[in-house]
Amino acid sequence: MSSNKTEIGFVSIVGGGPGPIDLLTLRGLERIRKAEVILYDALLDPSFLEVFPEDSLCLYVGKRSGQHSRTQEEISGLIAEYALQGKRVVRLKGGDPSVFGRLAEELEILKTNSIPYEIIPGVSSITAGAAALQTSLTLRGVARQIIILDGHTIMEDNKSWVGMENFQGTIAILMGTRKIKELSLKLIEKGISPNTPIAIVENAGGKKEVHSFSTLECSKEKGLPKQTDGPGILYVGEALRILLQKETNQETSVSLT
Ligand SMILES: C[S@@+](CC[C@H](N)C(=O)[O-])C[C@H]1O[C@@H](n2cnc3c(N)ncnc32)[C@H](O)[C@@H]1O
Protein backbone atom coordinates (compact mmCIF):
# COMPACT_ATOMS: atom_id res chain seq x y z
CA MET A 1 0.00 0.00 0.00
CA SER A 2 1.30 3.47 -0.89
CA SER A 3 1.21 6.09 1.86
CA ASN A 4 1.80 9.16 -0.31
CA LYS A 5 -0.45 11.67 1.52
CA THR A 6 -0.97 13.91 -1.52
CA GLU A 7 -2.66 11.00 -3.31
CA ILE A 8 -4.96 9.90 -0.51
CA GLY A 9 -8.62 9.78 -1.44
CA PHE A 10 -11.69 9.98 0.78
CA VAL A 11 -14.01 7.36 2.21
CA SER A 12 -17.74 7.89 2.80
CA ILE A 13 -19.25 5.18 4.94
CA VAL A 14 -22.90 5.37 3.91
CA GLY A 15 -25.89 3.83 5.67
CA GLY A 16 -28.06 2.55 2.82
CA GLY A 17 -31.21 2.03 4.89
CA PRO A 18 -33.22 -1.19 5.21
CA GLY A 19 -33.34 -2.01 1.50
CA PRO A 20 -35.45 0.15 -0.81
CA ILE A 21 -33.56 3.00 -2.42
CA ASP A 22 -36.13 5.62 -1.44
CA LEU A 23 -35.08 5.10 2.18
CA LEU A 24 -31.50 6.11 1.36
CA THR A 25 -30.64 9.64 2.57
CA LEU A 26 -30.08 12.45 0.06
CA ARG A 27 -26.54 12.88 1.38
CA GLY A 28 -25.82 9.19 0.88
CA LEU A 29 -27.18 9.35 -2.67
CA GLU A 30 -25.04 12.37 -3.46
CA ARG A 31 -21.88 10.56 -2.29
CA ILE A 32 -22.79 7.46 -4.30
CA ARG A 33 -23.27 9.55 -7.45
CA LYS A 34 -19.76 11.00 -7.07
CA ALA A 35 -18.05 7.75 -6.08
CA GLU A 36 -15.20 6.22 -8.05
CA VAL A 37 -15.29 2.98 -6.06
CA ILE A 38 -18.31 1.48 -4.29
CA LEU A 39 -18.09 -1.48 -1.95
CA TYR A 40 -21.62 -2.58 -1.16
CA ASP A 41 -23.36 -5.00 1.15
CA ALA A 42 -26.10 -7.55 0.84
CA LEU A 43 -29.69 -6.58 1.80
CA LEU A 44 -29.77 -3.59 -0.53
CA ASP A 45 -32.40 -3.47 -3.25
CA PRO A 46 -31.17 -4.08 -6.85
CA SER A 47 -32.41 -0.57 -7.72
CA PHE A 48 -29.28 0.73 -5.95
CA LEU A 49 -27.30 -0.58 -8.92
CA GLU A 50 -29.12 1.94 -11.14
CA VAL A 51 -27.72 4.93 -9.22
CA PHE A 52 -24.14 3.67 -9.16
CA PRO A 53 -22.15 5.81 -11.65
CA GLU A 54 -21.45 3.89 -14.85
CA ASP A 55 -17.72 4.52 -14.70
CA SER A 56 -17.37 3.57 -11.02
CA LEU A 57 -15.87 0.31 -9.85
CA CYS A 58 -18.63 -1.51 -7.91
CA LEU A 59 -17.69 -4.43 -5.75
CA TYR A 60 -20.19 -6.62 -3.93
CA VAL A 61 -18.73 -7.50 -0.53
CA GLY A 62 -21.92 -8.72 1.17
CA LYS A 63 -22.29 -11.23 3.95
CA ARG A 64 -25.57 -13.01 4.55
CA SER A 65 -26.41 -15.89 6.84
CA GLY A 66 -22.91 -17.28 6.93
CA GLN A 67 -22.35 -16.80 3.17
CA HIS A 68 -19.51 -14.32 3.09
CA SER A 69 -18.21 -13.07 -0.23
CA ARG A 70 -15.12 -11.62 1.52
CA THR A 71 -13.69 -11.69 5.01
CA GLN A 72 -13.95 -8.52 7.08
CA GLU A 73 -10.16 -8.13 6.86
CA GLU A 74 -10.36 -8.26 3.06
CA ILE A 75 -13.14 -5.68 3.00
CA SER A 76 -11.28 -3.31 5.31
CA GLY A 77 -8.13 -3.85 3.24
CA LEU A 78 -9.93 -3.00 -0.02
CA ILE A 79 -11.40 0.21 1.41
CA ALA A 80 -7.95 1.36 2.50
CA GLU A 81 -6.28 0.21 -0.73
CA TYR A 82 -8.58 2.22 -2.99
CA ALA A 83 -8.49 5.27 -0.74
CA LEU A 84 -4.69 5.17 -0.72
CA GLN A 85 -4.83 5.13 -4.53
CA GLY A 86 -6.54 8.50 -4.27
CA LYS A 87 -10.10 7.31 -5.03
CA ARG A 88 -13.41 8.61 -3.72
CA VAL A 89 -14.66 5.48 -2.05
CA VAL A 90 -18.18 4.75 -0.84
CA ARG A 91 -18.59 1.91 1.62
CA LEU A 92 -22.32 1.27 1.37
CA LYS A 93 -23.85 -0.66 4.25
CA GLY A 94 -27.31 -1.95 5.03
CA GLY A 95 -29.34 0.04 7.59
CA ASP A 96 -27.20 2.28 9.76
CA PRO A 97 -23.44 1.63 9.81
CA SER A 98 -23.25 1.84 13.62
CA VAL A 99 -25.61 -1.09 14.23
CA PHE A 100 -23.99 -4.51 13.82
CA GLY A 101 -22.15 -3.12 10.82
CA ARG A 102 -18.46 -3.88 11.61
CA LEU A 103 -17.95 -0.12 11.52
CA ALA A 104 -15.27 -0.18 14.23
CA GLU A 105 -13.00 -2.47 12.22
CA GLU A 106 -13.32 -0.33 9.11
CA LEU A 107 -12.68 2.88 11.02
CA GLU A 108 -9.59 1.37 12.58
CA ILE A 109 -7.89 0.74 9.26
CA LEU A 110 -8.83 4.21 8.03
CA LYS A 111 -7.37 5.81 11.15
CA THR A 112 -4.25 3.64 11.03
CA ASN A 113 -3.60 4.81 7.47
CA SER A 114 -4.61 8.45 8.16
CA ILE A 115 -7.32 8.21 5.50
CA PRO A 116 -9.94 10.97 5.74
CA TYR A 117 -13.50 9.73 6.06
CA GLU A 118 -17.07 10.59 6.99
CA ILE A 119 -19.96 8.51 8.28
CA ILE A 120 -23.41 9.11 6.82
CA PRO A 121 -26.15 7.57 8.97
CA GLY A 122 -28.91 5.46 7.50
CA VAL A 123 -32.40 4.31 8.45
CA SER A 124 -31.82 1.26 10.60
CA SER A 125 -33.94 -1.83 10.12
CA ILE A 126 -34.79 -1.42 13.81
CA THR A 127 -36.82 1.72 13.19
CA ALA A 128 -37.98 0.58 9.74
CA GLY A 129 -39.44 -2.49 11.47
CA ALA A 130 -41.27 -0.32 14.00
CA ALA A 131 -42.72 1.69 11.12
CA ALA A 132 -43.84 -1.55 9.48
CA LEU A 133 -45.65 -2.48 12.67
CA GLN A 134 -47.05 1.05 12.87
CA THR A 135 -45.95 1.23 16.46
CA SER A 136 -43.63 3.02 18.82
CA LEU A 137 -40.80 1.03 20.39
CA THR A 138 -41.09 3.20 23.47
CA LEU A 139 -44.38 3.70 25.25
CA ARG A 140 -44.99 6.09 28.10
CA GLY A 141 -45.18 4.22 31.40
CA VAL A 142 -44.71 0.84 29.68
CA ALA A 143 -41.49 0.75 27.66
CA ARG A 144 -38.80 3.19 28.76
CA GLN A 145 -35.84 1.36 27.27
CA ILE A 146 -34.85 -0.38 24.08
CA ILE A 147 -32.19 -3.03 23.83
CA ILE A 148 -30.80 -4.34 20.59
CA LEU A 149 -29.47 -7.88 20.60
CA ASP A 150 -27.45 -9.89 18.13
CA GLY A 151 -29.50 -13.08 17.89
CA HIS A 152 -26.68 -14.82 16.07
CA THR A 153 -24.24 -14.91 18.99
CA ILE A 154 -26.27 -13.92 22.05
CA MET A 155 -26.91 -17.51 23.12
CA GLU A 156 -23.21 -18.06 23.70
CA ASP A 157 -22.85 -14.96 25.85
CA ASN A 158 -24.22 -15.25 29.38
CA LYS A 159 -23.31 -11.74 30.52
CA SER A 160 -25.73 -9.99 28.14
CA TRP A 161 -28.71 -11.58 29.87
CA VAL A 162 -27.88 -10.32 33.36
CA GLY A 163 -30.69 -8.20 34.82
CA MET A 164 -33.11 -9.12 32.04
CA GLU A 165 -35.75 -10.02 34.63
CA ASN A 166 -36.02 -6.32 35.51
CA PHE A 167 -36.05 -5.04 31.96
CA GLN A 168 -39.08 -2.89 31.14
CA GLY A 169 -38.94 -2.02 27.52
CA THR A 170 -38.66 -3.35 24.01
CA ILE A 171 -36.08 -5.86 22.85
CA ALA A 172 -35.15 -5.82 19.17
CA ILE A 173 -33.31 -8.95 18.10
CA LEU A 174 -31.45 -8.81 14.79
CA MET A 175 -30.03 -11.85 13.01
CA GLY A 176 -32.21 -14.10 15.16
CA THR A 177 -35.13 -15.20 13.00
CA ARG A 178 -33.79 -18.72 12.60
CA LYS A 179 -33.69 -19.22 16.36
CA ILE A 180 -37.03 -17.85 17.51
CA LYS A 181 -37.93 -20.87 19.64
CA GLU A 182 -34.56 -20.93 21.38
CA LEU A 183 -34.57 -17.16 21.91
CA SER A 184 -38.12 -17.24 23.32
CA LEU A 185 -37.19 -20.03 25.71
CA LYS A 186 -34.06 -18.19 26.81
CA LEU A 187 -35.94 -14.92 27.43
CA ILE A 188 -38.48 -16.77 29.59
CA GLU A 189 -35.69 -18.53 31.47
CA LYS A 190 -34.08 -15.15 32.10
CA GLY A 191 -37.20 -13.76 33.73
CA ILE A 192 -39.26 -12.14 30.96
CA SER A 193 -42.93 -13.02 31.39
CA PRO A 194 -44.09 -15.83 29.06
CA ASN A 195 -47.13 -13.71 28.29
CA THR A 196 -45.00 -10.97 26.70
CA PRO A 197 -46.00 -10.13 23.10
CA ILE A 198 -43.53 -10.68 20.29
CA ALA A 199 -43.55 -9.71 16.64
CA ILE A 200 -41.43 -10.60 13.66
CA VAL A 201 -41.03 -8.12 10.81
CA GLU A 202 -39.48 -9.31 7.56
CA ASN A 203 -38.20 -7.10 4.71
CA ALA A 204 -39.03 -3.95 6.66
CA GLY A 205 -39.56 -0.97 4.37
CA GLY A 206 -39.71 -3.08 1.23
CA LYS A 207 -42.40 -4.40 -1.10
CA LYS A 208 -42.26 -7.85 0.49
CA GLU A 209 -42.67 -6.48 4.02
CA VAL A 210 -44.65 -8.84 6.26
CA HIS A 211 -45.17 -9.21 9.97
CA SER A 212 -46.78 -11.56 12.46
CA PHE A 213 -47.41 -11.66 16.20
CA SER A 214 -47.32 -14.15 19.04
CA THR A 215 -46.27 -14.39 22.68
CA LEU A 216 -43.07 -15.76 24.15
CA GLU A 217 -45.04 -18.68 25.58
CA CYS A 218 -46.50 -19.65 22.19
CA SER A 219 -43.33 -19.16 20.24
CA LYS A 220 -41.34 -21.18 22.78
CA GLU A 221 -43.37 -24.15 21.55
CA LYS A 222 -44.21 -23.33 17.95
CA GLY A 223 -41.75 -20.62 16.94
CA LEU A 224 -43.02 -17.80 14.79
CA PRO A 225 -42.63 -19.08 11.26
CA LYS A 226 -40.77 -16.93 8.80
CA GLN A 227 -42.85 -16.07 5.76
CA THR A 228 -40.09 -14.97 3.39
CA ASP A 229 -36.42 -15.64 2.88
CA GLY A 230 -35.63 -11.95 3.51
CA PRO A 231 -34.04 -10.45 6.62
CA GLY A 232 -36.15 -10.15 9.74
CA ILE A 233 -36.25 -8.63 13.21
CA LEU A 234 -37.84 -10.05 16.30
CA TYR A 235 -39.39 -7.54 18.71
CA VAL A 236 -40.30 -8.46 22.26
CA GLY A 237 -42.11 -6.28 24.77
CA GLU A 238 -45.27 -4.86 26.25
CA ALA A 239 -45.27 -1.94 23.77
CA LEU A 240 -46.58 -4.51 21.27
CA ARG A 241 -49.53 -5.55 23.45
CA ILE A 242 -52.10 -3.42 21.64
CA LEU A 243 -51.01 -4.75 18.27
CA LEU A 244 -51.19 -8.34 19.46
CA GLN A 245 -54.62 -7.74 20.90
CA LYS A 246 -55.85 -6.10 17.71
CA GLU A 247 -54.57 -9.13 15.87
CA THR A 248 -56.33 -11.55 18.18
CA ASN A 249 -59.35 -9.25 18.78
CA GLN A 250 -58.88 -9.29 22.53
CA GLU A 251 -59.52 -6.54 25.06
CA THR A 252 -56.66 -4.07 25.50
CA SER A 253 -55.03 -3.87 28.93
CA VAL A 254 -52.30 -1.30 28.25
CA SER A 255 -52.96 2.17 29.62
CA LEU A 256 -51.89 4.97 27.30
CA THR A 257 -52.24 7.73 29.90
C1 LIG B 1 -25.67 -7.38 10.08
S1 LIG B 1 -27.21 -6.76 10.65
C2 LIG B 1 -27.10 -5.12 10.03
C3 LIG B 1 -28.11 -4.19 10.62
C4 LIG B 1 -28.11 -2.83 9.96
N1 LIG B 1 -26.86 -2.14 10.14
C5 LIG B 1 -29.26 -1.95 10.42
O1 LIG B 1 -29.04 -0.87 11.00
O2 LIG B 1 -30.41 -2.33 10.17
C6 LIG B 1 -28.34 -7.55 9.55
C7 LIG B 1 -29.67 -7.83 10.23
O3 LIG B 1 -30.46 -6.65 10.24
C8 LIG B 1 -31.82 -7.01 10.14
N2 LIG B 1 -32.35 -6.40 8.89
C9 LIG B 1 -31.69 -5.75 7.95
N3 LIG B 1 -32.52 -5.26 7.01
C10 LIG B 1 -33.76 -5.63 7.38
C11 LIG B 1 -35.06 -5.44 6.85
N4 LIG B 1 -35.25 -4.73 5.72
N5 LIG B 1 -36.12 -5.96 7.50
C12 LIG B 1 -35.95 -6.64 8.66
N6 LIG B 1 -34.75 -6.86 9.22
C13 LIG B 1 -33.67 -6.36 8.60
C14 LIG B 1 -31.89 -8.52 10.10
O4 LIG B 1 -32.05 -8.97 11.42
C15 LIG B 1 -30.53 -8.86 9.54
O5 LIG B 1 -30.17 -10.18 9.87
mmCIF file with all atom_site columns, N, CA, C and O and ligand atoms in Angstrom, residues 18-19 43 94-101 123-126 173-176 201-205 231-233, ligand 1:
data_model
loop_
_atom_site.group_PDB
_atom_site.id
_atom_site.type_symbol
_atom_site.label_atom_id
_atom_site.label_alt_id
_atom_site.label_comp_id
_atom_site.label_asym_id
_atom_site.label_entity_id
_atom_site.label_seq_id
_atom_site.pdbx_PDB_ins_code
_atom_site.Cartn_x
_atom_site.Cartn_y
_atom_site.Cartn_z
_atom_site.occupancy
_atom_site.B_iso_or_equiv
_atom_site.pdbx_formal_charge
_atom_site.auth_seq_id
_atom_site.auth_comp_id
_atom_site.auth_asym_id
_atom_site.auth_atom_id
_atom_site.pdbx_PDB_model_num
ATOM   1   N N   . PRO A 1 18  ? -32.822 0.223   5.064  1.00 0.00 ? 18  PRO A N   1
ATOM   2   C CA  . PRO A 1 18  ? -33.218 -1.188  5.210  1.00 0.00 ? 18  PRO A CA  1
ATOM   3   C C   . PRO A 1 18  ? -33.392 -1.948  3.900  1.00 0.00 ? 18  PRO A C   1
ATOM   4   O O   . PRO A 1 18  ? -33.685 -3.126  3.916  1.00 0.00 ? 18  PRO A O   1
ATOM   5   N N   . GLY A 1 19  ? -33.217 -1.282  2.768  1.00 0.00 ? 19  GLY A N   1
ATOM   6   C CA  . GLY A 1 19  ? -33.342 -2.013  1.500  1.00 0.00 ? 19  GLY A CA  1
ATOM   7   C C   . GLY A 1 19  ? -33.749 -1.122  0.344  1.00 0.00 ? 19  GLY A C   1
ATOM   8   O O   . GLY A 1 19  ? -32.939 -0.847  -0.546 1.00 0.00 ? 19  GLY A O   1
ATOM   9   N N   . LEU A 1 43  ? -28.467 -7.165  1.228  1.00 0.00 ? 43  LEU A N   1
ATOM   10  C CA  . LEU A 1 43  ? -29.687 -6.584  1.797  1.00 0.00 ? 43  LEU A CA  1
ATOM   11  C C   . LEU A 1 43  ? -30.075 -5.253  1.169  1.00 0.00 ? 43  LEU A C   1
ATOM   12  O O   . LEU A 1 43  ? -30.984 -4.588  1.620  1.00 0.00 ? 43  LEU A O   1
ATOM   13  N N   . GLY A 1 94  ? -25.880 -1.842  4.777  1.00 0.00 ? 94  GLY A N   1
ATOM   14  C CA  . GLY A 1 94  ? -27.315 -1.945  5.033  1.00 0.00 ? 94  GLY A CA  1
ATOM   15  C C   . GLY A 1 94  ? -27.683 -1.225  6.331  1.00 0.00 ? 94  GLY A C   1
ATOM   16  O O   . GLY A 1 94  ? -26.907 -1.204  7.288  1.00 0.00 ? 94  GLY A O   1
ATOM   17  N N   . GLY A 1 95  ? -28.857 -0.611  6.359  1.00 0.00 ? 95  GLY A N   1
ATOM   18  C CA  . GLY A 1 95  ? -29.339 0.037   7.586  1.00 0.00 ? 95  GLY A CA  1
ATOM   19  C C   . GLY A 1 95  ? -28.452 1.200   7.976  1.00 0.00 ? 95  GLY A C   1
ATOM   20  O O   . GLY A 1 95  ? -28.055 2.018   7.152  1.00 0.00 ? 95  GLY A O   1
ATOM   21  N N   . ASP A 1 96  ? -28.125 1.258   9.260  1.00 0.00 ? 96  ASP A N   1
ATOM   22  C CA  . ASP A 1 96  ? -27.205 2.279   9.757  1.00 0.00 ? 96  ASP A CA  1
ATOM   23  C C   . ASP A 1 96  ? -25.850 1.608   10.028 1.00 0.00 ? 96  ASP A C   1
ATOM   24  O O   . ASP A 1 96  ? -25.812 0.516   10.604 1.00 0.00 ? 96  ASP A O   1
ATOM   25  N N   . PRO A 1 97  ? -24.750 2.276   9.653  1.00 0.00 ? 97  PRO A N   1
ATOM   26  C CA  . PRO A 1 97  ? -23.436 1.630   9.806  1.00 0.00 ? 97  PRO A CA  1
ATOM   27  C C   . PRO A 1 97  ? -23.077 1.304   11.259 1.00 0.00 ? 97  PRO A C   1
ATOM   28  O O   . PRO A 1 97  ? -22.266 0.418   11.505 1.00 0.00 ? 97  PRO A O   1
ATOM   29  N N   . SER A 1 98  ? -23.675 2.018   12.218 1.00 0.00 ? 98  SER A N   1
ATOM   30  C CA  . SER A 1 98  ? -23.250 1.841   13.616 1.00 0.00 ? 98  SER A CA  1
ATOM   31  C C   . SER A 1 98  ? -23.959 0.674   14.308 1.00 0.00 ? 98  SER A C   1
ATOM   32  O O   . SER A 1 98  ? -23.692 0.394   15.473 1.00 0.00 ? 98  SER A O   1
ATOM   33  N N   . VAL A 1 99  ? -24.871 0.014   13.598 1.00 0.00 ? 99  VAL A N   1
ATOM   34  C CA  . VAL A 1 99  ? -25.607 -1.094  14.231 1.00 0.00 ? 99  VAL A CA  1
ATOM   35  C C   . VAL A 1 99  ? -25.183 -2.408  13.578 1.00 0.00 ? 99  VAL A C   1
ATOM   36  O O   . VAL A 1 99  ? -25.498 -2.648  12.408 1.00 0.00 ? 99  VAL A O   1
ATOM   37  N N   . PHE A 1 100 ? -24.463 -3.213  14.318 1.00 0.00 ? 100 PHE A N   1
ATOM   38  C CA  . PHE A 1 100 ? -23.986 -4.506  13.823 1.00 0.00 ? 100 PHE A CA  1
ATOM   39  C C   . PHE A 1 100 ? -23.446 -4.395  12.396 1.00 0.00 ? 100 PHE A C   1
ATOM   40  O O   . PHE A 1 100 ? -23.782 -5.209  11.526 1.00 0.00 ? 100 PHE A O   1
ATOM   41  N N   . GLY A 1 101 ? -22.616 -3.384  12.190 1.00 0.00 ? 101 GLY A N   1
ATOM   42  C CA  . GLY A 1 101 ? -22.145 -3.119  10.824 1.00 0.00 ? 101 GLY A CA  1
ATOM   43  C C   . GLY A 1 101 ? -20.637 -3.237  10.655 1.00 0.00 ? 101 GLY A C   1
ATOM   44  O O   . GLY A 1 101 ? -20.117 -2.839  9.615  1.00 0.00 ? 101 GLY A O   1
ATOM   45  N N   . VAL A 1 123 ? -31.224 4.786   7.718  1.00 0.00 ? 123 VAL A N   1
ATOM   46  C CA  . VAL A 1 123 ? -32.402 4.309   8.448  1.00 0.00 ? 123 VAL A CA  1
ATOM   47  C C   . VAL A 1 123 ? -32.121 2.868   8.855  1.00 0.00 ? 123 VAL A C   1
ATOM   48  O O   . VAL A 1 123 ? -31.904 2.003   7.997  1.00 0.00 ? 123 VAL A O   1
ATOM   49  N N   . SER A 1 124 ? -32.088 2.626   10.156 1.00 0.00 ? 124 SER A N   1
ATOM   50  C CA  . SER A 1 124 ? -31.824 1.260   10.599 1.00 0.00 ? 124 SER A CA  1
ATOM   51  C C   . SER A 1 124 ? -33.058 0.386   10.413 1.00 0.00 ? 124 SER A C   1
ATOM   52  O O   . SER A 1 124 ? -34.197 0.860   10.498 1.00 0.00 ? 124 SER A O   1
ATOM   53  N N   . SER A 1 125 ? -32.814 -0.896  10.216 1.00 0.00 ? 125 SER A N   1
ATOM   54  C CA  . SER A 1 125 ? -33.939 -1.831  10.119 1.00 0.00 ? 125 SER A CA  1
ATOM   55  C C   . SER A 1 125 ? -34.734 -1.842  11.427 1.00 0.00 ? 125 SER A C   1
ATOM   56  O O   . SER A 1 125 ? -35.909 -2.192  11.436 1.00 0.00 ? 125 SER A O   1
ATOM   57  N N   . ILE A 1 126 ? -34.091 -1.429  12.514 1.00 0.00 ? 126 ILE A N   1
ATOM   58  C CA  . ILE A 1 126 ? -34.792 -1.424  13.809 1.00 0.00 ? 126 ILE A CA  1
ATOM   59  C C   . ILE A 1 126 ? -35.971 -0.444  13.772 1.00 0.00 ? 126 ILE A C   1
ATOM   60  O O   . ILE A 1 126 ? -37.092 -0.782  14.170 1.00 0.00 ? 126 ILE A O   1
ATOM   61  N N   . ILE A 1 173 ? -34.339 -7.934  18.337 1.00 0.00 ? 173 ILE A N   1
ATOM   62  C CA  . ILE A 1 173 ? -33.306 -8.946  18.102 1.00 0.00 ? 173 ILE A CA  1
ATOM   63  C C   . ILE A 1 173 ? -33.057 -9.063  16.601 1.00 0.00 ? 173 ILE A C   1
ATOM   64  O O   . ILE A 1 173 ? -33.948 -9.429  15.830 1.00 0.00 ? 173 ILE A O   1
ATOM   65  N N   . LEU A 1 174 ? -31.839 -8.700  16.198 1.00 0.00 ? 174 LEU A N   1
ATOM   66  C CA  . LEU A 1 174 ? -31.454 -8.814  14.792 1.00 0.00 ? 174 LEU A CA  1
ATOM   67  C C   . LEU A 1 174 ? -30.742 -10.149 14.592 1.00 0.00 ? 174 LEU A C   1
ATOM   68  O O   . LEU A 1 174 ? -30.157 -10.705 15.532 1.00 0.00 ? 174 LEU A O   1
ATOM   69  N N   . MET A 1 175 ? -30.737 -10.624 13.383 1.00 0.00 ? 175 MET A N   1
ATOM   70  C CA  . MET A 1 175 ? -30.032 -11.854 13.015 1.00 0.00 ? 175 MET A CA  1
ATOM   71  C C   . MET A 1 175 ? -30.481 -13.032 13.875 1.00 0.00 ? 175 MET A C   1
ATOM   72  O O   . MET A 1 175 ? -29.670 -13.903 14.198 1.00 0.00 ? 175 MET A O   1
ATOM   73  N N   . GLY A 1 176 ? -31.765 -13.044 14.254 1.00 0.00 ? 176 GLY A N   1
ATOM   74  C CA  . GLY A 1 176 ? -32.214 -14.102 15.161 1.00 0.00 ? 176 GLY A CA  1
ATOM   75  C C   . GLY A 1 176 ? -33.432 -14.867 14.664 1.00 0.00 ? 176 GLY A C   1
ATOM   76  O O   . GLY A 1 176 ? -33.989 -15.689 15.403 1.00 0.00 ? 176 GLY A O   1
ATOM   77  N N   . VAL A 1 201 ? -40.831 -8.923  12.017 1.00 0.00 ? 201 VAL A N   1
ATOM   78  C CA  . VAL A 1 201 ? -41.027 -8.118  10.805 1.00 0.00 ? 201 VAL A CA  1
ATOM   79  C C   . VAL A 1 201 ? -39.972 -8.544  9.803  1.00 0.00 ? 201 VAL A C   1
ATOM   80  O O   . VAL A 1 201 ? -38.776 -8.539  10.119 1.00 0.00 ? 201 VAL A O   1
ATOM   81  N N   . GLU A 1 202 ? -40.415 -8.905  8.615  1.00 0.00 ? 202 GLU A N   1
ATOM   82  C CA  . GLU A 1 202 ? -39.479 -9.305  7.565  1.00 0.00 ? 202 GLU A CA  1
ATOM   83  C C   . GLU A 1 202 ? -39.500 -8.273  6.444  1.00 0.00 ? 202 GLU A C   1
ATOM   84  O O   . GLU A 1 202 ? -40.548 -7.712  6.127  1.00 0.00 ? 202 GLU A O   1
ATOM   85  N N   . ASN A 1 203 ? -38.339 -8.042  5.849  1.00 0.00 ? 203 ASN A N   1
ATOM   86  C CA  . ASN A 1 203 ? -38.205 -7.105  4.710  1.00 0.00 ? 203 ASN A CA  1
ATOM   87  C C   . ASN A 1 203 ? -38.780 -5.729  5.047  1.00 0.00 ? 203 ASN A C   1
ATOM   88  O O   . ASN A 1 203 ? -39.490 -5.134  4.220  1.00 0.00 ? 203 ASN A O   1
ATOM   89  N N   . ALA A 1 204 ? -38.478 -5.238  6.233  1.00 0.00 ? 204 ALA A N   1
ATOM   90  C CA  . ALA A 1 204 ? -39.026 -3.946  6.660  1.00 0.00 ? 204 ALA A CA  1
ATOM   91  C C   . ALA A 1 204 ? -38.723 -2.866  5.628  1.00 0.00 ? 204 ALA A C   1
ATOM   92  O O   . ALA A 1 204 ? -37.604 -2.759  5.144  1.00 0.00 ? 204 ALA A O   1
ATOM   93  N N   . GLY A 1 205 ? -39.732 -2.088  5.306  1.00 0.00 ? 205 GLY A N   1
ATOM   94  C CA  . GLY A 1 205 ? -39.556 -0.970  4.374  1.00 0.00 ? 205 GLY A CA  1
ATOM   95  C C   . GLY A 1 205 ? -39.706 -1.350  2.913  1.00 0.00 ? 205 GLY A C   1
ATOM   96  O O   . GLY A 1 205 ? -39.823 -0.490  2.050  1.00 0.00 ? 205 GLY A O   1
ATOM   97  N N   . PRO A 1 231 ? -34.493 -10.691 5.249  1.00 0.00 ? 231 PRO A N   1
ATOM   98  C CA  . PRO A 1 231 ? -34.044 -10.451 6.624  1.00 0.00 ? 231 PRO A CA  1
ATOM   99  C C   . PRO A 1 231 ? -35.222 -10.113 7.539  1.00 0.00 ? 231 PRO A C   1
ATOM   100 O O   . PRO A 1 231 ? -36.240 -9.595  7.081  1.00 0.00 ? 231 PRO A O   1
ATOM   101 N N   . GLY A 1 232 ? -35.063 -10.416 8.809  1.00 0.00 ? 232 GLY A N   1
ATOM   102 C CA  . GLY A 1 232 ? -36.152 -10.148 9.745  1.00 0.00 ? 232 GLY A CA  1
ATOM   103 C C   . GLY A 1 232 ? -35.658 -9.728  11.114 1.00 0.00 ? 232 GLY A C   1
ATOM   104 O O   . GLY A 1 232 ? -34.520 -9.989  11.506 1.00 0.00 ? 232 GLY A O   1
ATOM   105 N N   . ILE A 1 233 ? -36.542 -9.057  11.833 1.00 0.00 ? 233 ILE A N   1
ATOM   106 C CA  . ILE A 1 233 ? -36.250 -8.632  13.212 1.00 0.00 ? 233 ILE A CA  1
ATOM   107 C C   . ILE A 1 233 ? -37.332 -9.170  14.116 1.00 0.00 ? 233 ILE A C   1
ATOM   108 O O   . ILE A 1 233 ? -38.520 -9.171  13.762 1.00 0.00 ? 233 ILE A O   1
HETATM 109 C C1  . LIG B 2 .   ? -25.674 -7.378  10.082 1.00 0.00 ? 1   LIG B C1  1
HETATM 110 S S1  . LIG B 2 .   ? -27.213 -6.763  10.655 1.00 0.00 ? 1   LIG B S1  1
HETATM 111 C C2  . LIG B 2 .   ? -27.096 -5.123  10.028 1.00 0.00 ? 1   LIG B C2  1
HETATM 112 C C3  . LIG B 2 .   ? -28.112 -4.194  10.618 1.00 0.00 ? 1   LIG B C3  1
HETATM 113 C C4  . LIG B 2 .   ? -28.106 -2.834  9.959  1.00 0.00 ? 1   LIG B C4  1
HETATM 114 N N1  . LIG B 2 .   ? -26.857 -2.143  10.143 1.00 0.00 ? 1   LIG B N1  1
HETATM 115 C C5  . LIG B 2 .   ? -29.263 -1.950  10.421 1.00 0.00 ? 1   LIG B C5  1
HETATM 116 O O1  . LIG B 2 .   ? -29.045 -0.871  10.999 1.00 0.00 ? 1   LIG B O1  1
HETATM 117 O O2  . LIG B 2 .   ? -30.406 -2.330  10.171 1.00 0.00 ? 1   LIG B O2  1
HETATM 118 C C6  . LIG B 2 .   ? -28.345 -7.554  9.548  1.00 0.00 ? 1   LIG B C6  1
HETATM 119 C C7  . LIG B 2 .   ? -29.673 -7.827  10.230 1.00 0.00 ? 1   LIG B C7  1
HETATM 120 O O3  . LIG B 2 .   ? -30.458 -6.655  10.237 1.00 0.00 ? 1   LIG B O3  1
HETATM 121 C C8  . LIG B 2 .   ? -31.822 -7.005  10.140 1.00 0.00 ? 1   LIG B C8  1
HETATM 122 N N2  . LIG B 2 .   ? -32.354 -6.399  8.894  1.00 0.00 ? 1   LIG B N2  1
HETATM 123 C C9  . LIG B 2 .   ? -31.693 -5.745  7.949  1.00 0.00 ? 1   LIG B C9  1
HETATM 124 N N3  . LIG B 2 .   ? -32.522 -5.257  7.012  1.00 0.00 ? 1   LIG B N3  1
HETATM 125 C C10 . LIG B 2 .   ? -33.761 -5.629  7.382  1.00 0.00 ? 1   LIG B C10 1
HETATM 126 C C11 . LIG B 2 .   ? -35.059 -5.435  6.846  1.00 0.00 ? 1   LIG B C11 1
HETATM 127 N N4  . LIG B 2 .   ? -35.251 -4.735  5.721  1.00 0.00 ? 1   LIG B N4  1
HETATM 128 N N5  . LIG B 2 .   ? -36.116 -5.957  7.503  1.00 0.00 ? 1   LIG B N5  1
HETATM 129 C C12 . LIG B 2 .   ? -35.953 -6.642  8.664  1.00 0.00 ? 1   LIG B C12 1
HETATM 130 N N6  . LIG B 2 .   ? -34.749 -6.863  9.219  1.00 0.00 ? 1   LIG B N6  1
HETATM 131 C C13 . LIG B 2 .   ? -33.670 -6.359  8.596  1.00 0.00 ? 1   LIG B C13 1
HETATM 132 C C14 . LIG B 2 .   ? -31.888 -8.515  10.100 1.00 0.00 ? 1   LIG B C14 1
HETATM 133 O O4  . LIG B 2 .   ? -32.045 -8.973  11.423 1.00 0.00 ? 1   LIG B O4  1
HETATM 134 C C15 . LIG B 2 .   ? -30.534 -8.858  9.536  1.00 0.00 ? 1   LIG B C15 1
HETATM 135 O O5  . LIG B 2 .   ? -30.171 -10.182 9.870  1.00 0.00 ? 1   LIG B O5  1
#
